[in-house]
PDB file of N, CA, C and O in Angstrom:
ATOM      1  N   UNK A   1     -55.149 118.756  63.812  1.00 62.00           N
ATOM      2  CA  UNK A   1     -54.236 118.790  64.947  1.00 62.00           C
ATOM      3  C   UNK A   1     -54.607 119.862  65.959  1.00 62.00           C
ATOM      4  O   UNK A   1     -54.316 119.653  67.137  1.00 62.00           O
ATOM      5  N   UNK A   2     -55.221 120.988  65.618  1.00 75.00           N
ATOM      6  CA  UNK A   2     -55.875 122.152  66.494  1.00 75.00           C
ATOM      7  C   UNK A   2     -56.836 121.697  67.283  1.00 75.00           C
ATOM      8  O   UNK A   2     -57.062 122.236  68.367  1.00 75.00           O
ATOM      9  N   UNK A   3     -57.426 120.797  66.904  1.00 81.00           N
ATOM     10  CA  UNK A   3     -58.647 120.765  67.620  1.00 81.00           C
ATOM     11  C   UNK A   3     -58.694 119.324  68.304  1.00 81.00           C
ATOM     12  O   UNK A   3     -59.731 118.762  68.655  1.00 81.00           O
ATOM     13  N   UNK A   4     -57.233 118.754  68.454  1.00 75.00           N
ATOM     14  CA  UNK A   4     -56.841 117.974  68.948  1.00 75.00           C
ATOM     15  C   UNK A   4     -56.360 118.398  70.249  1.00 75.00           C
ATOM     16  O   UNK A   4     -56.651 117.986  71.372  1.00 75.00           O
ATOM     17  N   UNK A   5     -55.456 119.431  69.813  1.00 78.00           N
ATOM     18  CA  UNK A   5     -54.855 120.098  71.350  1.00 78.00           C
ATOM     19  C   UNK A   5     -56.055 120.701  71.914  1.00 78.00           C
ATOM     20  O   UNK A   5     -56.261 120.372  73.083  1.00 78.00           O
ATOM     21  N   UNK A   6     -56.799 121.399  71.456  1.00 84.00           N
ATOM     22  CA  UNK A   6     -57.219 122.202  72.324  1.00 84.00           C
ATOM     23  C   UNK A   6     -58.500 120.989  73.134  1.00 84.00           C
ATOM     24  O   UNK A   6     -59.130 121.446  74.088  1.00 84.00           O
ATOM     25  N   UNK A   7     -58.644 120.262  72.914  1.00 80.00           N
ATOM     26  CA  UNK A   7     -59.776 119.063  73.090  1.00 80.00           C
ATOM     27  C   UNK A   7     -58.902 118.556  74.346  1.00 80.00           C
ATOM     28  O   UNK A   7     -59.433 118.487  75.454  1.00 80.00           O
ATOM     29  N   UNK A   8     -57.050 118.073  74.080  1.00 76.00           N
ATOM     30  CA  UNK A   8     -56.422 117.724  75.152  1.00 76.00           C
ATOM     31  C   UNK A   8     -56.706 118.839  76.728  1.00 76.00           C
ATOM     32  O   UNK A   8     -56.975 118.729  77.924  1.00 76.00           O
ATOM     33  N   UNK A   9     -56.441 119.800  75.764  1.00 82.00           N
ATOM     34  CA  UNK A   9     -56.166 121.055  76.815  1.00 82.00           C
ATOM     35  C   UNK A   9     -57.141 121.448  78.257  1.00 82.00           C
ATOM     36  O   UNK A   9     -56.911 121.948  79.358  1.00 82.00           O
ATOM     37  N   UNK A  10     -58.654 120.760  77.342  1.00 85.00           N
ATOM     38  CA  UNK A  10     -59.983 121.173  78.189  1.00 85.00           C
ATOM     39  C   UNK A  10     -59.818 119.862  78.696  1.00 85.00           C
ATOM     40  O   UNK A  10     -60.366 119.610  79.769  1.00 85.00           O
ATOM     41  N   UNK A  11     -59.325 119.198  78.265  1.00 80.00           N
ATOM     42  CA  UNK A  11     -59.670 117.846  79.564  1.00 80.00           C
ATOM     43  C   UNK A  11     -58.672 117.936  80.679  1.00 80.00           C
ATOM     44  O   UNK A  11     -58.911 117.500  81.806  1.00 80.00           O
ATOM     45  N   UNK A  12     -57.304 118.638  80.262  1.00 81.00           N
ATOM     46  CA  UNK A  12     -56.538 118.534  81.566  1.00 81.00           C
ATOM     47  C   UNK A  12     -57.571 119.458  82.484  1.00 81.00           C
ATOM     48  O   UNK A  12     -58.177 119.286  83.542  1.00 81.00           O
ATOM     49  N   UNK A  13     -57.477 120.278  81.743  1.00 86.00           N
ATOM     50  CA  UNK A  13     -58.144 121.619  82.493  1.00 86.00           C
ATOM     51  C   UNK A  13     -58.963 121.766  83.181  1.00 86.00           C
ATOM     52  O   UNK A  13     -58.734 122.434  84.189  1.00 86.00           O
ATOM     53  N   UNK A  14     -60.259 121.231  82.974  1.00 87.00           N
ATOM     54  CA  UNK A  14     -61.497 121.348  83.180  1.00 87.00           C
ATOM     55  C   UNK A  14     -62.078 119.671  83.628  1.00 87.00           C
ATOM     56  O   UNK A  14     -63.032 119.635  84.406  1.00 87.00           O
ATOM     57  N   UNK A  15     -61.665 118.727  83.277  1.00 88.00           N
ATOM     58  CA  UNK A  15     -61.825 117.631  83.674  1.00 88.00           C
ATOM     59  C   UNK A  15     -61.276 117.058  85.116  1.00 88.00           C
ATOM     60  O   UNK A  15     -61.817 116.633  86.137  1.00 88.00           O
ATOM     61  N   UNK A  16     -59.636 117.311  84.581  1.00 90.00           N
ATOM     62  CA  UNK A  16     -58.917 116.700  85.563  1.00 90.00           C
ATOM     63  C   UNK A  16     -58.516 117.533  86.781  1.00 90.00           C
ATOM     64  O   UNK A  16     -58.622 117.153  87.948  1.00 90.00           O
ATOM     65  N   UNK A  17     -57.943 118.963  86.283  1.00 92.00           N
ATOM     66  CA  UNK A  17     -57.103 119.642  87.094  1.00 92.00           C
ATOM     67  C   UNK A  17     -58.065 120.087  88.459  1.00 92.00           C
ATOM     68  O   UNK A  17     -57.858 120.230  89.664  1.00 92.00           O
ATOM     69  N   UNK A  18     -59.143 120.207  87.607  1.00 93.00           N
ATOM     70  CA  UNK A  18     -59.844 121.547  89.091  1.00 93.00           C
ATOM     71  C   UNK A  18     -60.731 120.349  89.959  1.00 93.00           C
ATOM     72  O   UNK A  18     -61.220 120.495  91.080  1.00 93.00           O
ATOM     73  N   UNK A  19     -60.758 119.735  89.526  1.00 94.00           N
ATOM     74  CA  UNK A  19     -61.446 118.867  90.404  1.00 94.00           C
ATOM     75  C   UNK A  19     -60.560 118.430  91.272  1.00 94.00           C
ATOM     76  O   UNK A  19     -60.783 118.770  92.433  1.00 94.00           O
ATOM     77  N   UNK A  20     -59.420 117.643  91.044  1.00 95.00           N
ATOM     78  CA  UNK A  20     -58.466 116.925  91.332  1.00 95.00           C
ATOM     79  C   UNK A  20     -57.577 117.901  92.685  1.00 95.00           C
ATOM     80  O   UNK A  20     -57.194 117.594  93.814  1.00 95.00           O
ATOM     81  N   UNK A  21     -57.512 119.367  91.744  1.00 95.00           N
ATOM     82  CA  UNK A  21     -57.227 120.453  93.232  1.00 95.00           C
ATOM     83  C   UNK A  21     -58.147 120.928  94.412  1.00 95.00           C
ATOM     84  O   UNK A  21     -57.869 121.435  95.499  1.00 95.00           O
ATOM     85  N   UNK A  22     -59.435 120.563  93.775  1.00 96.00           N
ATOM     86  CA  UNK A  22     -59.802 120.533  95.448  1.00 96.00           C
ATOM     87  C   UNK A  22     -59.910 119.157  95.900  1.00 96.00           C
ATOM     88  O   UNK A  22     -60.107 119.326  97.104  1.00 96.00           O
ATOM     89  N   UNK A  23     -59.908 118.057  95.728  1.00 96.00           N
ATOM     90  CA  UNK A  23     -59.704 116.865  96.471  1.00 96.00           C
ATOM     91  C   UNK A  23     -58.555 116.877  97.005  1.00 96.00           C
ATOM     92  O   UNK A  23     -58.448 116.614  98.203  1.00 96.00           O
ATOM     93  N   UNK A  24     -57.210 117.250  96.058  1.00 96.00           N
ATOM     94  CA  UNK A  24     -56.015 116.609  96.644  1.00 96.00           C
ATOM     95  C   UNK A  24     -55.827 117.991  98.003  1.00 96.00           C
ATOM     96  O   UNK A  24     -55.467 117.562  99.099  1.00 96.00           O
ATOM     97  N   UNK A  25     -56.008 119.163  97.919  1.00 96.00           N
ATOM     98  CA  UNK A  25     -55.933 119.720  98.464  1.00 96.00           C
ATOM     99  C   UNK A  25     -57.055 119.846 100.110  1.00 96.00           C
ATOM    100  O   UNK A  25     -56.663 120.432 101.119  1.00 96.00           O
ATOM    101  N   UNK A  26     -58.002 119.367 100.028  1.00 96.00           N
ATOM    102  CA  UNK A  26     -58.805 118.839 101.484  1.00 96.00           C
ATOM    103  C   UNK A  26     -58.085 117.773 101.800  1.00 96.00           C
ATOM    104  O   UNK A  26     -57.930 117.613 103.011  1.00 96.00           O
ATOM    105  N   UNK A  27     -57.297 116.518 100.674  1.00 96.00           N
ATOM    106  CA  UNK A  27     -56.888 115.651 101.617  1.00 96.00           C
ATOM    107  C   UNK A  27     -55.376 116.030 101.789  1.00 96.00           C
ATOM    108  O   UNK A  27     -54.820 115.536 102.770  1.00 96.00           O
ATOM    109  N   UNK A  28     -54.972 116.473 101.341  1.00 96.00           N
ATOM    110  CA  UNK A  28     -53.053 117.120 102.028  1.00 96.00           C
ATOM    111  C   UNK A  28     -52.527 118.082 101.600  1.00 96.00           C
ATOM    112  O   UNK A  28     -51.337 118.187 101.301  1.00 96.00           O
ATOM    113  N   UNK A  29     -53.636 119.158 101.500  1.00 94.00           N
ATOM    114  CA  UNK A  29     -53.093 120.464 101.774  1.00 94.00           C
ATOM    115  C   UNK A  29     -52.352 120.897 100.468  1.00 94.00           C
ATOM    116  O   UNK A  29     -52.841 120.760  99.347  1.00 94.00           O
ATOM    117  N   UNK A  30     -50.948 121.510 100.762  1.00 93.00           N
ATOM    118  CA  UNK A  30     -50.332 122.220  99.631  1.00 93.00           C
ATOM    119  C   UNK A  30     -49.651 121.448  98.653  1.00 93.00           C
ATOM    120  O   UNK A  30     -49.427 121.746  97.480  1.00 93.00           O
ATOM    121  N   UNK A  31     -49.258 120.106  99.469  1.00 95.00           N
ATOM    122  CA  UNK A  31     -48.429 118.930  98.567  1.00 95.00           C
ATOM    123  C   UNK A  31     -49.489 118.901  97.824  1.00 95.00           C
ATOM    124  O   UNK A  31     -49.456 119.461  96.728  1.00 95.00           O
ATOM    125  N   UNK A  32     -50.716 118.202  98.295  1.00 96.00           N
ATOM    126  CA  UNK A  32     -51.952 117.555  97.393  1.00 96.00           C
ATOM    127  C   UNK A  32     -52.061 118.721  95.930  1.00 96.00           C
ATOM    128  O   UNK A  32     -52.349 118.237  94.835  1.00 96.00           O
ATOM    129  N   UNK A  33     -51.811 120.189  96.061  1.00 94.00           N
ATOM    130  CA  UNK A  33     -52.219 120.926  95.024  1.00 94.00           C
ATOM    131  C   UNK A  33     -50.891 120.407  94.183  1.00 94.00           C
ATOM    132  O   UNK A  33     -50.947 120.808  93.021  1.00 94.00           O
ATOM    133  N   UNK A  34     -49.686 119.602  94.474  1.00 93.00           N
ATOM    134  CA  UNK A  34     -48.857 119.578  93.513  1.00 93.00           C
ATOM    135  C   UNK A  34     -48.944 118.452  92.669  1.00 93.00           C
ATOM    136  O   UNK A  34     -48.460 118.337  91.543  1.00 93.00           O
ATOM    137  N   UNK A  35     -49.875 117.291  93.575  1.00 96.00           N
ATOM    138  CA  UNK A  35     -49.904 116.249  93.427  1.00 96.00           C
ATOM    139  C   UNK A  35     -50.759 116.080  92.103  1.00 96.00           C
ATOM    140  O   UNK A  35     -50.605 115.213  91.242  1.00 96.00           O
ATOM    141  N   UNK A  36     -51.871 117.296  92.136  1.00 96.00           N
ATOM    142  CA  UNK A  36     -52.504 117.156  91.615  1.00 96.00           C
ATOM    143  C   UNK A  36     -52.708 117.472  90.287  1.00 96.00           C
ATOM    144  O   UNK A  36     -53.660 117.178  89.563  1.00 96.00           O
ATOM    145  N   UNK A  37     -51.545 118.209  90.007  1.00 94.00           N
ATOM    146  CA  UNK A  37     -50.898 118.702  88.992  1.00 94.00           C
ATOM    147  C   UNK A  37     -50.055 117.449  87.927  1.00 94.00           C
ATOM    148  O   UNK A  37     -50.173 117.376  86.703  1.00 94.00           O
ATOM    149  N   UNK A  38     -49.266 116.607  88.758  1.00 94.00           N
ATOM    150  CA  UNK A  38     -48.874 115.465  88.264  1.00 94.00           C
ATOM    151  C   UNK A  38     -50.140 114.712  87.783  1.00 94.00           C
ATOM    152  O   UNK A  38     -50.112 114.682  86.553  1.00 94.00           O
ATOM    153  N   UNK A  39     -51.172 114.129  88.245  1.00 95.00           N
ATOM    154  CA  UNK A  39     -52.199 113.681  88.585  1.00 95.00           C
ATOM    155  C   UNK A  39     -52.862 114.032  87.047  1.00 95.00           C
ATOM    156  O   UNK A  39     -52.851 113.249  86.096  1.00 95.00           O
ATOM    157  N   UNK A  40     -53.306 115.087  87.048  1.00 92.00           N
ATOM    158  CA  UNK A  40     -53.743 115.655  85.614  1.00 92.00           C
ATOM    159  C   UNK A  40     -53.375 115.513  84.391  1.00 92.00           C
ATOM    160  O   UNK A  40     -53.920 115.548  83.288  1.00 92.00           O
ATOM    161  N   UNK A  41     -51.870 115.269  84.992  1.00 90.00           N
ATOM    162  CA  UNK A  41     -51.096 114.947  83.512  1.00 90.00           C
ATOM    163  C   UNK A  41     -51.135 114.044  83.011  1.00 90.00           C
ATOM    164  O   UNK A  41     -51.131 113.946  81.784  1.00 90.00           O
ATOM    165  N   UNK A  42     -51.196 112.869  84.004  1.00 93.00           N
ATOM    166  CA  UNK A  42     -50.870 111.910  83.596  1.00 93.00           C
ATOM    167  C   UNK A  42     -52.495 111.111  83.225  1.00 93.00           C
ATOM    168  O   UNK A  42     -52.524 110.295  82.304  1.00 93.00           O
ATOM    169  N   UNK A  43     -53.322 111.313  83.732  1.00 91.00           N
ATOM    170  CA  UNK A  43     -54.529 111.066  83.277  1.00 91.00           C
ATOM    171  C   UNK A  43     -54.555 111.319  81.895  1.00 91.00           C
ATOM    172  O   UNK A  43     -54.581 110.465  81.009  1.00 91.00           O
ATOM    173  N   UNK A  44     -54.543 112.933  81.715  1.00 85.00           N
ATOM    174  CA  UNK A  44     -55.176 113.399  80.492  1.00 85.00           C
ATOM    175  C   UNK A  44     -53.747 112.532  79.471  1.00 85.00           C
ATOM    176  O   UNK A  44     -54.268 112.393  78.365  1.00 85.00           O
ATOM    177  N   UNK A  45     -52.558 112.053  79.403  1.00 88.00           N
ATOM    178  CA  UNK A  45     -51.860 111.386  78.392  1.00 88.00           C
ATOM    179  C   UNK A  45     -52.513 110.337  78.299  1.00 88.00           C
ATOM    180  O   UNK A  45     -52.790 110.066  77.130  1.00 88.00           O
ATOM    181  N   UNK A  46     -53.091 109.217  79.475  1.00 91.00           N
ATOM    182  CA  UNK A  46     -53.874 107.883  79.443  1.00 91.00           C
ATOM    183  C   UNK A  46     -54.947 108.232  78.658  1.00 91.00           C
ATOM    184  O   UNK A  46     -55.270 107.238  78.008  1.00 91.00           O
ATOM    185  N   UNK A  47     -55.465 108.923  78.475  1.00 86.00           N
ATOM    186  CA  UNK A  47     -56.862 108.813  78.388  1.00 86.00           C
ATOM    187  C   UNK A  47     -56.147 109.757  76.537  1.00 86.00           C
ATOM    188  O   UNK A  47     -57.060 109.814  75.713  1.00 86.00           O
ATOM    189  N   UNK A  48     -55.336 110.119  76.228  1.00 83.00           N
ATOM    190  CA  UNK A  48     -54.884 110.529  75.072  1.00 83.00           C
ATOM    191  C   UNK A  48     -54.815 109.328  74.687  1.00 83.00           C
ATOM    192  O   UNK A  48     -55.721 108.916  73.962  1.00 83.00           O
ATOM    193  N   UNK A  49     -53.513 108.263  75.137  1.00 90.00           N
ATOM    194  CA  UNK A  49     -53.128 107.391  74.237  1.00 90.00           C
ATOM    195  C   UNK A  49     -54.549 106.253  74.032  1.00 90.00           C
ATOM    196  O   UNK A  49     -54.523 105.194  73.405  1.00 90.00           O
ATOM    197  N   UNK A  50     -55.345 106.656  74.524  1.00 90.00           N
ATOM    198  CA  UNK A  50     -56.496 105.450  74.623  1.00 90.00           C
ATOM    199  C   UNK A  50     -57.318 105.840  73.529  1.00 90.00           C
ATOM    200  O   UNK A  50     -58.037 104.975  73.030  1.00 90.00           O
ATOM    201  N   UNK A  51     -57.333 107.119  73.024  1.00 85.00           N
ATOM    202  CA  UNK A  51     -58.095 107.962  71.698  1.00 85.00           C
ATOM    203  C   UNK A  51     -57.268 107.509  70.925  1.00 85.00           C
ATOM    204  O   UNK A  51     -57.645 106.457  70.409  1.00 85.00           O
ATOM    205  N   UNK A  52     -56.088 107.924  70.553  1.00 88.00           N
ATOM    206  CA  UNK A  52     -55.261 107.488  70.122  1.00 88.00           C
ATOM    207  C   UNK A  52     -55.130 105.889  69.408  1.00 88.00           C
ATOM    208  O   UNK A  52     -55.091 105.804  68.180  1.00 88.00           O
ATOM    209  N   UNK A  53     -55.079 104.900  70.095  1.00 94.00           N
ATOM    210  CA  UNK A  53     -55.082 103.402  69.779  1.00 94.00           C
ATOM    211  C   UNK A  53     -56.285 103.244  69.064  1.00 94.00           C
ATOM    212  O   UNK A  53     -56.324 102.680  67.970  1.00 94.00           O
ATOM    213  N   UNK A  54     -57.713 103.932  69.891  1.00 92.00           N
ATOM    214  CA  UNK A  54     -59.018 103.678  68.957  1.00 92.00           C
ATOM    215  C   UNK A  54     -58.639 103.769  67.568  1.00 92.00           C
ATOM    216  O   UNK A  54     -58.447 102.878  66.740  1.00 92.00           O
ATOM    217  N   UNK A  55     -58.538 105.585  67.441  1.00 89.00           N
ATOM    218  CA  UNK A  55     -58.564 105.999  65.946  1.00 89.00           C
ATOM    219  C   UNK A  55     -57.430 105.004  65.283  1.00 89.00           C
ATOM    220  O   UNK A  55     -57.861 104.285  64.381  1.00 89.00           O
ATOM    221  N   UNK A  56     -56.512 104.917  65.502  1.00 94.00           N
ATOM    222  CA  UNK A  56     -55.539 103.854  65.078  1.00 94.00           C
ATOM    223  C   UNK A  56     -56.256 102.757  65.075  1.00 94.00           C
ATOM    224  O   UNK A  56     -56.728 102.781  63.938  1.00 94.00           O
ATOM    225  N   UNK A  57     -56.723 101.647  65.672  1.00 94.00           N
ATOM    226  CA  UNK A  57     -57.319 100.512  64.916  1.00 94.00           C
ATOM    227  C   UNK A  57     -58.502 100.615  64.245  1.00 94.00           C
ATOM    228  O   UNK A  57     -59.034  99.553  63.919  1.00 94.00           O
ATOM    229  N   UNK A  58     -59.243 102.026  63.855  1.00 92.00           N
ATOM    230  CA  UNK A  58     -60.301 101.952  63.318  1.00 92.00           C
ATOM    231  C   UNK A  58     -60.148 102.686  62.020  1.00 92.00           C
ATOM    232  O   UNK A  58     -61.110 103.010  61.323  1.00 92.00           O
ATOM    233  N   UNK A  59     -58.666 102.980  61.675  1.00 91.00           N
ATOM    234  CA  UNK A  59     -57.908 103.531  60.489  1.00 91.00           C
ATOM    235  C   UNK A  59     -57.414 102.169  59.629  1.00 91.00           C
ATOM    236  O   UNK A  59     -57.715 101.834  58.484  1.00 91.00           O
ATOM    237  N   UNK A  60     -56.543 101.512  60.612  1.00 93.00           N
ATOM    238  CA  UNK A  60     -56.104  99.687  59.943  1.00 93.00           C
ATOM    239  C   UNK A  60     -57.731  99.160  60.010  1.00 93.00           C
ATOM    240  O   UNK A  60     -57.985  99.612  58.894  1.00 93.00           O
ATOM    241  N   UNK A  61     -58.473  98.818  60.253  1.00 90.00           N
ATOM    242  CA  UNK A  61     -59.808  98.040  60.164  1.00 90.00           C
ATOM    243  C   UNK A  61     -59.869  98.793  58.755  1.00 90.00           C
ATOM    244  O   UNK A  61     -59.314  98.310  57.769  1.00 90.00           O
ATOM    245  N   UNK A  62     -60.662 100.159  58.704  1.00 88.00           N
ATOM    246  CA  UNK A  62     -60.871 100.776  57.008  1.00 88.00           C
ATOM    247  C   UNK A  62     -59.532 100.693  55.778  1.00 88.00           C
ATOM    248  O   UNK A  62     -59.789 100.918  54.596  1.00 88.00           O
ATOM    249  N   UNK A  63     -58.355 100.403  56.160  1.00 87.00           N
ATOM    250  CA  UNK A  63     -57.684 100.393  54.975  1.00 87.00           C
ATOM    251  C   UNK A  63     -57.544  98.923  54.780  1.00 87.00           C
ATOM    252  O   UNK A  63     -56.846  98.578  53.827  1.00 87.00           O
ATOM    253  N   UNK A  64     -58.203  97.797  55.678  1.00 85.00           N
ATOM    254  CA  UNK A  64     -58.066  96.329  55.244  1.00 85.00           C
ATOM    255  C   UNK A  64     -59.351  96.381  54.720  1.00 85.00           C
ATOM    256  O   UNK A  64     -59.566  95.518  53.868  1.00 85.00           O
ATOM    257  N   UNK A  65     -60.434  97.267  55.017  1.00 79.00           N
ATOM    258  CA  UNK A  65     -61.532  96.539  53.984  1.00 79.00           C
ATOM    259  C   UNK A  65     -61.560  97.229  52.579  1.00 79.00           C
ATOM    260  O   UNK A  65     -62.194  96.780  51.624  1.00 79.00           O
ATOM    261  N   UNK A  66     -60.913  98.204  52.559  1.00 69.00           N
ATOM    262  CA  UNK A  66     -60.323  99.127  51.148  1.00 69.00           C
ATOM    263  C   UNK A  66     -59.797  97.950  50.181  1.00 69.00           C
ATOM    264  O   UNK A  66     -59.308  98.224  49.085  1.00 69.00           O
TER     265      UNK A  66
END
């Protein structure tokens, strides 16, 4: 579970956030830095629940061939 969060943590962080603040922020300024904050979040949960579903059907796939 540690190395779950902290795996989440670098993708908001470092993936989504800083990039995302200087785009949103050249294209609208101070809103865009808030926007971009939403923006991050909600990526880095998509892109969670999408790890998520993998490891989950590739947990049911190994306990049906068990």
């Amino acid at each position: 579970p540690g190395n779950a969060i902290m795996l989440r943590y670098i993708l908001r962080r470092l993936l989504l956030l800083i990039p995302l603040l200087y785009l949103m922020n050249a294209l609208c300024g101070v809103q865009g830095i808030a926007a971009a904050h939403l923006m991050a979040d909600v990526g880095a949960a998509v892109i969670s629940a999408g790890i998520l579903l993998h490891w989950l059907r590739a947990s049911v796939e190994k306990t049906a061939e068990v």
